[in-house]
Coordinates of C-alpha atoms in Angstrom, one line a residue:
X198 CA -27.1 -54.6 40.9
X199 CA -28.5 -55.3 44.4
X200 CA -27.8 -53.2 46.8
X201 CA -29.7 -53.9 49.6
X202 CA -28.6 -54.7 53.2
X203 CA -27.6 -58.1 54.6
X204 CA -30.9 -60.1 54.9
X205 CA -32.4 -57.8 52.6
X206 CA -34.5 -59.0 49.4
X207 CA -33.5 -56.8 46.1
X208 CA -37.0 -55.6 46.0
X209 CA -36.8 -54.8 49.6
X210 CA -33.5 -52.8 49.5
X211 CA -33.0 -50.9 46.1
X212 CA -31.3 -53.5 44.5
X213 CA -30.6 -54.3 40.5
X214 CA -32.8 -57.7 40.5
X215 CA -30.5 -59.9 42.4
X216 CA -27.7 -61.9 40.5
X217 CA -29.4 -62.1 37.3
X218 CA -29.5 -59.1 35.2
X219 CA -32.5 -59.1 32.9
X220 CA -31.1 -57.3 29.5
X221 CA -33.4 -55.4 26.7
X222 CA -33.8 -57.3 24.1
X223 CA -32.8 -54.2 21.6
X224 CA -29.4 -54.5 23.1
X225 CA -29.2 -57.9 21.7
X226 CA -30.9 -56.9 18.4
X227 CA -28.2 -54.0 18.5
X228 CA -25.2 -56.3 19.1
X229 CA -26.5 -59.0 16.7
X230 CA -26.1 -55.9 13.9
X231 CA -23.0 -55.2 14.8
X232 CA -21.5 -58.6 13.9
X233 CA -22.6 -58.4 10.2
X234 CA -21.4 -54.1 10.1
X235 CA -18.2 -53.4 10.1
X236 CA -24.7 -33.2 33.3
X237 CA -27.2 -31.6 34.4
X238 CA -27.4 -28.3 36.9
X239 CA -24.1 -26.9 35.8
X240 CA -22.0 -30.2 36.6
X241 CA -21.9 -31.8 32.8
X242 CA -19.5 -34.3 32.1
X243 CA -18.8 -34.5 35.8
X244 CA -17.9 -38.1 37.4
X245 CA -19.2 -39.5 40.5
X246 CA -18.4 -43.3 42.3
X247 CA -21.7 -44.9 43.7
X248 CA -20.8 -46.0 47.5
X249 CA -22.0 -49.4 48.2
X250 CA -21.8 -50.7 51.4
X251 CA -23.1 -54.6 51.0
X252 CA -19.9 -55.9 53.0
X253 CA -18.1 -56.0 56.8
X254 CA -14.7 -55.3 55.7
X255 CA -15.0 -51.4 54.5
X256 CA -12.8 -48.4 55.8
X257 CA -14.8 -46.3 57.9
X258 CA -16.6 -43.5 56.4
X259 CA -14.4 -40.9 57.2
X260 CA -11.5 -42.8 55.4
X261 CA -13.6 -43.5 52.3
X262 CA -15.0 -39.7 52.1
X263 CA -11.3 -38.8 52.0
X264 CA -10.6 -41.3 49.2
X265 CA -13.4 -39.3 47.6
X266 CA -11.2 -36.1 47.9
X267 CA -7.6 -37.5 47.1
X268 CA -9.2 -39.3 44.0
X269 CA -10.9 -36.2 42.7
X270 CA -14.3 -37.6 42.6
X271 CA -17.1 -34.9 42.3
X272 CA -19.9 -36.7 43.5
X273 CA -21.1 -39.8 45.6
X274 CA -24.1 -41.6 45.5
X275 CA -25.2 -43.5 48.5
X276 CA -28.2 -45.5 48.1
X277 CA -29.8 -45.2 51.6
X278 CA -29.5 -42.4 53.9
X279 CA -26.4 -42.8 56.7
X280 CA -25.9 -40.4 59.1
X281 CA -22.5 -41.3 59.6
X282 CA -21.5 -40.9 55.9
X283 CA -23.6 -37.7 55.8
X284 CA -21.6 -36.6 58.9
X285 CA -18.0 -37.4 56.7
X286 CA -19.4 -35.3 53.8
X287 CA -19.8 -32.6 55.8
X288 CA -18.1 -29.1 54.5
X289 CA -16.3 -31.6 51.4
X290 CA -18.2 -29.9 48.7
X291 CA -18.6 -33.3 47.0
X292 CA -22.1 -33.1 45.8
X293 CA -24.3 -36.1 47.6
X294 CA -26.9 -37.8 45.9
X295 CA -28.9 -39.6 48.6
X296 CA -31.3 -42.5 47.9
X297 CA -34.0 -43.9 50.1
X298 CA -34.8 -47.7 50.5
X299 CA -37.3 -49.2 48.3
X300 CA -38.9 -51.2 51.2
X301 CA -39.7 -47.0 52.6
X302 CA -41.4 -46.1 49.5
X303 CA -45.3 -47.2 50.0
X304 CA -44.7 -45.3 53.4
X305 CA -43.0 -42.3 51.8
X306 CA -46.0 -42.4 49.7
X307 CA -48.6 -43.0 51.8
X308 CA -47.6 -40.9 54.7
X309 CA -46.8 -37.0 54.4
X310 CA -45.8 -37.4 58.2
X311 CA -43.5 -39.9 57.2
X312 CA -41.6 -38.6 54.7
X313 CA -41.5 -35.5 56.9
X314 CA -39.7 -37.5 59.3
X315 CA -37.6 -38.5 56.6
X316 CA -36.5 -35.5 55.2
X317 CA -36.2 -34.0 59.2
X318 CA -33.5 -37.0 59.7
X319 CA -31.7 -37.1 56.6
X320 CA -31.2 -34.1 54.9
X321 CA -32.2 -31.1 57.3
X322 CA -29.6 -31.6 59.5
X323 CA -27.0 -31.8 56.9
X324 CA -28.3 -29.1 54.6
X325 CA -25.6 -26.0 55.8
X326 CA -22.7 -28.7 54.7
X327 CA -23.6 -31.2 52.4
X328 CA -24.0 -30.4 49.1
X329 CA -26.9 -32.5 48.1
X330 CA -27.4 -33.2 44.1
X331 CA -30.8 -35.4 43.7
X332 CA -32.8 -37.3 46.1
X333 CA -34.0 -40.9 44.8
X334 CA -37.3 -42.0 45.6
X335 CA -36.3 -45.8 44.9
X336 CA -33.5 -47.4 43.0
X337 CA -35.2 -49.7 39.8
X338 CA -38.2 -50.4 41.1
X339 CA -40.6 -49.7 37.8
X340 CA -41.6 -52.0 36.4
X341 CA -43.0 -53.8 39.3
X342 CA -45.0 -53.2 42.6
X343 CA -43.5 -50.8 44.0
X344 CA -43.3 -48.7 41.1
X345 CA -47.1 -47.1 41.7
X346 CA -45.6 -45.3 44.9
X347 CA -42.6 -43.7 42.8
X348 CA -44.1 -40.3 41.8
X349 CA -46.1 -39.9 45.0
X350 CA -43.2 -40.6 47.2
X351 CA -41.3 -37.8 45.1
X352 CA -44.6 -35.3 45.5
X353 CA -44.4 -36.1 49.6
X354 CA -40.7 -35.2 49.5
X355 CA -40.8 -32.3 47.4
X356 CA -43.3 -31.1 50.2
X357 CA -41.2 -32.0 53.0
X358 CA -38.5 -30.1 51.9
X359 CA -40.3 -27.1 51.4
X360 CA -41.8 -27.4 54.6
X361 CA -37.7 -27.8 56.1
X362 CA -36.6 -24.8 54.0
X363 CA -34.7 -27.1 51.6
X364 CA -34.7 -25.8 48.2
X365 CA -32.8 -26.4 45.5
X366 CA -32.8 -30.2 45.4
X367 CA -34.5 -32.0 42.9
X368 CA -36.3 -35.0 43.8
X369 CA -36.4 -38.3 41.1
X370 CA -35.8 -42.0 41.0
X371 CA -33.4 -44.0 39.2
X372 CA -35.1 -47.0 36.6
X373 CA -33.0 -49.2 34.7
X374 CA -33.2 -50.1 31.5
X375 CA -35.6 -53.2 32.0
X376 CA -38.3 -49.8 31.1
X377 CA -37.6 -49.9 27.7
X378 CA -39.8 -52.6 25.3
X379 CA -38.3 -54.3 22.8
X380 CA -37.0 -51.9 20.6
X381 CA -34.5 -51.4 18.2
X382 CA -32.6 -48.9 16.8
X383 CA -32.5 -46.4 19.6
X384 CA -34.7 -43.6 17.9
X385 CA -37.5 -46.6 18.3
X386 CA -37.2 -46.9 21.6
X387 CA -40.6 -46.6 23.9
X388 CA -41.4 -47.8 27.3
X389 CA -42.9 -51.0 27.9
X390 CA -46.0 -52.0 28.3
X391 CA -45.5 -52.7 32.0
X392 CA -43.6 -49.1 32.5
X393 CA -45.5 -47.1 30.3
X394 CA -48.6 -46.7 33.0
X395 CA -46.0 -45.4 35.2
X396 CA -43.3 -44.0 33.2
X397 CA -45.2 -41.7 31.2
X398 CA -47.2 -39.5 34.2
X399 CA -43.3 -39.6 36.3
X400 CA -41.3 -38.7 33.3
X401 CA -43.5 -35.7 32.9
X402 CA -43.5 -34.5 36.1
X403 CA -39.8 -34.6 36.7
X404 CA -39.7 -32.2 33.2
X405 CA -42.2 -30.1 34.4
X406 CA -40.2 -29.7 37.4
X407 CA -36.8 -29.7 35.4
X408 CA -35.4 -32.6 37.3
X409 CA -33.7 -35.2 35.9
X410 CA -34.3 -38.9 35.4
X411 CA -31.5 -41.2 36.6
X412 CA -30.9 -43.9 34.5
X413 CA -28.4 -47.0 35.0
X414 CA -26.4 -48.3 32.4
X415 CA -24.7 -51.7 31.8
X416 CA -23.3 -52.9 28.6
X417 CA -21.6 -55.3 29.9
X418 CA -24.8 -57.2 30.9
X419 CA -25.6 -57.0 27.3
X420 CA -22.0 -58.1 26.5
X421 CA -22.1 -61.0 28.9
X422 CA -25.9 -62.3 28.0
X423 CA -24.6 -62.5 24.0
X424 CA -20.4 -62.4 24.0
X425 CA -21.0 -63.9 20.2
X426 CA -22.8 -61.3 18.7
X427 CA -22.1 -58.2 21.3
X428 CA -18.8 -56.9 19.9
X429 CA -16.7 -56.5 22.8
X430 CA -15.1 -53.5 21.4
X431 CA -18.5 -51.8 21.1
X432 CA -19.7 -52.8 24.3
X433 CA -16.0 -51.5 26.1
X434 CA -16.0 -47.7 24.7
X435 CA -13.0 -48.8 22.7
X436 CA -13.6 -46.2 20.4
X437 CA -13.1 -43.1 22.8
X438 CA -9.8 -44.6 24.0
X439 CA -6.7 -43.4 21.5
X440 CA -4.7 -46.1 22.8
X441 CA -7.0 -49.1 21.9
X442 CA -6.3 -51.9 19.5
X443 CA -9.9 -53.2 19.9
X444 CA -11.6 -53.1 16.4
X445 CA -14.8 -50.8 17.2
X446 CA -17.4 -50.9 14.2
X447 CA -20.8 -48.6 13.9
X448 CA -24.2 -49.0 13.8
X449 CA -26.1 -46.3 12.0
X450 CA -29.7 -45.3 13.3
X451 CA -31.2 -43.2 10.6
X452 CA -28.4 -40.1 10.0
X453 CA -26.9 -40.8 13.7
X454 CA -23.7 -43.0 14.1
X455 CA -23.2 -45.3 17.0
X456 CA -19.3 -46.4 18.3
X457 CA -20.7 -47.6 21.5
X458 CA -23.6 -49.4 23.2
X459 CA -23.2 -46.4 26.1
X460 CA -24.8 -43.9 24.3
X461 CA -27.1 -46.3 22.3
X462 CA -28.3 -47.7 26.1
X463 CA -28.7 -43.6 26.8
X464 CA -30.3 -42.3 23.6
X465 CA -32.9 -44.9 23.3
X466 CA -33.3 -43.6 26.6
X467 CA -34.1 -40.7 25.8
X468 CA -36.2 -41.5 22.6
X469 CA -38.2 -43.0 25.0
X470 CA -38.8 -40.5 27.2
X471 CA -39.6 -37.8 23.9
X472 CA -42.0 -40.3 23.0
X473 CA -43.6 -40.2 26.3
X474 CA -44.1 -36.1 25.5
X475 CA -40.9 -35.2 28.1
X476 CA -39.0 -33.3 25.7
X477 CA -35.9 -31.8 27.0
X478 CA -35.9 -33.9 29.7
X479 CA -32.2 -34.6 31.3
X480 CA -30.9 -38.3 32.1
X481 CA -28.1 -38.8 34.3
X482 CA -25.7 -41.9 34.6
X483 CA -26.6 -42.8 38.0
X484 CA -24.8 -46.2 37.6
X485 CA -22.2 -48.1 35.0
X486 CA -19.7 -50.5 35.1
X487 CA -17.5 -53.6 34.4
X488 CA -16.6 -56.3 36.5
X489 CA -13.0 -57.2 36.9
X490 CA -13.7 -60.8 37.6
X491 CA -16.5 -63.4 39.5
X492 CA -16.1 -65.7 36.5
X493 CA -18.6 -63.8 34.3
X494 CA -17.7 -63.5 30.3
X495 CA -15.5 -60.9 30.1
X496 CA -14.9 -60.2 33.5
X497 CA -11.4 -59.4 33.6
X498 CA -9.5 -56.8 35.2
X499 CA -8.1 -55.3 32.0
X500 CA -11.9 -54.9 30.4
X501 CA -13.1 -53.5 33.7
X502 CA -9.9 -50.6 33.6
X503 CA -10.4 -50.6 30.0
X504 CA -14.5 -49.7 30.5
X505 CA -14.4 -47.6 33.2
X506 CA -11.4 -45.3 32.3
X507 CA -13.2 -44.9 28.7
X508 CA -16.6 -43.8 30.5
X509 CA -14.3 -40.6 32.1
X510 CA -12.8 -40.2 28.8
X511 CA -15.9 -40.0 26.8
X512 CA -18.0 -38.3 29.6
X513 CA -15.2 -35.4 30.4
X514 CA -14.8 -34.8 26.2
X515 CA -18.7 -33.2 27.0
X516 CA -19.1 -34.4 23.2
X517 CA -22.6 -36.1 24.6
X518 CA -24.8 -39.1 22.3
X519 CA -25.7 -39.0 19.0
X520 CA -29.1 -37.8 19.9
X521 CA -28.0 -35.0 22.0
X522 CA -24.8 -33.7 21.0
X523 CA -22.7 -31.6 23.3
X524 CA -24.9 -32.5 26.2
X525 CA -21.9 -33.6 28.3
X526 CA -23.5 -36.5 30.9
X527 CA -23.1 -36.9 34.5
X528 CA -22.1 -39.9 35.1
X529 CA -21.7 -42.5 38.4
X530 CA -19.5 -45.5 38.1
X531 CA -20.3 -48.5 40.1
X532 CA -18.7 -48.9 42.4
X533 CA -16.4 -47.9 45.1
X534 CA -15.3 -50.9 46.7
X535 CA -15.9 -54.7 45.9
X536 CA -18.0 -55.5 48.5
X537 CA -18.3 -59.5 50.1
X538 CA -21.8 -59.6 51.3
X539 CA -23.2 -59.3 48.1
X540 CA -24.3 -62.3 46.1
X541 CA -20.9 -64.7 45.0
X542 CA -19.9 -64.2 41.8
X543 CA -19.1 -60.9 39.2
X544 CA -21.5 -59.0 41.6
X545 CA -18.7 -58.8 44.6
X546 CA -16.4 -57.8 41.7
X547 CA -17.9 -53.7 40.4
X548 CA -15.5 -52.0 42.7
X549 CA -12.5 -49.7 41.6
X550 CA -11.1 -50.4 45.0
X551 CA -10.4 -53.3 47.8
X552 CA -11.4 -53.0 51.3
X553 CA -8.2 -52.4 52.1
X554 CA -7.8 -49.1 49.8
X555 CA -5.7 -50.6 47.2
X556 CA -6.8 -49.3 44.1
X557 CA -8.4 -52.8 41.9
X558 CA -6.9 -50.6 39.0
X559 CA -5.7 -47.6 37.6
X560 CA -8.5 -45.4 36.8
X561 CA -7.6 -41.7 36.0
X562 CA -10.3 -39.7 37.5
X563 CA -9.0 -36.2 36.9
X564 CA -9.6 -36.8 33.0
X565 CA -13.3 -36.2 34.3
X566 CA -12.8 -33.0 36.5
X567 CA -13.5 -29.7 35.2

């Protein structure tokens, strides 16, 4: 999903890739199965709303902080420090994860005076009111060029912090799931062999440090690339909603069952990170989510309520994947508003709400809040 300024290239700003979503092969490989077979730090199952801000008709901060609050969303993540926002989050208790701009990173990297300044802008300031979660060195930058300045823009960081008196938050990057090779079932998951170089060292030091990976997850890419052989059921969560008349079959990977590409996306995930020698490591949602229309397969306001009020279901149950059971999984949905400067088309089309306020749907957050 890009997420970058106005005038901003994807690569520049932290986006998703642009308009076109690049989907894992073993998603396909998963969904073509299907058609022939019938949180982390205390905050687990927790939901959070990411808060894009790719358009010139949004509330002001302070009005879209307080939707937070009325709406009973736990956390926010912003995708580039604003002062203004950090300001409105003041003293709310909503816990903040705050991302940096990609284009920032070789300097982040390169420059411990930099990301001095950085952390001296950003966080210090706010550190008595906001309740910070992560920091994200980058938003799906590896594989690529940028992706060599992750893990040393995370070390400069972690050092600036210290340096401020900041403890306590962890410092990572969020990847999506263009990482994983081609690789199916889930348990066979590895990185890439453009990742892998940088995967492997960054994956390690964020255990060693017990931070978490953020990872962002998108069946509906998967569901939208192949609507013939990705069961739509499967790809919706269908089977965590009691209400559903959507036939849901399983995929079995070894002795673990699968209901839903979600936690197939997450656990090969996670098989990849094991097989990089990160054992334990945790994964958070750091984005998911369903358009409710742009004229993309399956882009309809029913499947994007349907998908996203089925994530809160299955998160808050804290029943976890197949892989790791009862590991409840923080979770961001994407996103707060549908925002008009982004690129025409389901991309302007993520957001649970209009500019205006008006909800896009019903979506029950208090089944996620503990």
């Amino acid at each position: 999903m890009y997420h970058g300024g106005p005038g901003m290239s994807p690569a520049a700003a932290g986006g998703r890739g642009g308009t076109a979503r690049k989907v894992a092969p073993w998603i396909l490989a998963c969904g073509f199965l299907l058609c022939s077979s019938v949180l982390f730090l205390g905050a687990e199952g927790a939901i959070g709303v990411n808060y894009g801000m790719i358009a010139n008709n949004l509330p002001t901060p302070d009005k879209v902080i307080a939707m937070y609050k009325a709406n009973k969303i736990s956390y926010v993540r912003l995708f580039h420090p604003d002062t203004t926002v950090l300001t409105a989050l003041g003293g709310t208790g909503i816990g903040v994860v705050l991302g940096t701009f990609n284009e920032d990173l070789e300097h982040l990297a390169s420059d411990e005076s930099f990301a001095a300044s950085w952390v001296a802008s950003y966080v210090k300031p706010f550190a008595g009111t906001v309740t910070f979660r992560y920091i994200t060195a980058g938003n799906e930058v590896i594989p690529g060029d940028l992706g060599t300045h992750v893990l040393p823009a995370i070390r400069n960081i972690e050092t600036a912090l210290k340096a401020a008196g900041v403890t306590g938050v962890p410092v990572t990057t969020a990847v999506a799931t263009s990482v994983l090779g081609v690789s199916y079932p889930p348990s066979q998951a590895t990185f890439s062999e453009a990742s892998a170089p940088v995967m492997a060292p960054l994956v390690a030091y964020l255990s060693s440090k017990k931070a978490p990976l953020l990872v962002n997850v998108y069946p509906y890419f998967a569901y939208a690339a192949e609507p013939e052989t990705v069961q739509l059921g499967y790809a919706l969560l269908a089977g965590s909603s009691a209400t559903s008349k959507i036939k849901v079959s399983s995929v079995t990977d070894g002795g673990l069952v699968y209901t839903n590409m979600f936690d197939a996306i997450l656990d090969a995930a996670h098989a990849a990170v094991e097989k990089a020698g990160a054992q334990g490591l945790e994964l958070v949602v750091s984005e998911t989510g369903w358009p409710s229309g742009g004229g993309g397969t399956g882009a309809t306001v029913e499947n994007a309520a349907a998908y996203n009020n089925n994530v809160i279901r299955h998160a808050a149950s804290g029943a976890g994947t197949p892989r790791r059971p009862g590991k409840a999984v923080e979770t961001y949905l994407f996103a707060m508003f549908n925002e008009n400067q982004k690129p025409e088309g389901t991309e302007q089309h993520f957001g649970l709400f209009q500019p205006d306020m008006s909800a896009v749907y019903p979506v029950d957050f208090a089944a996620g809040s503990y």
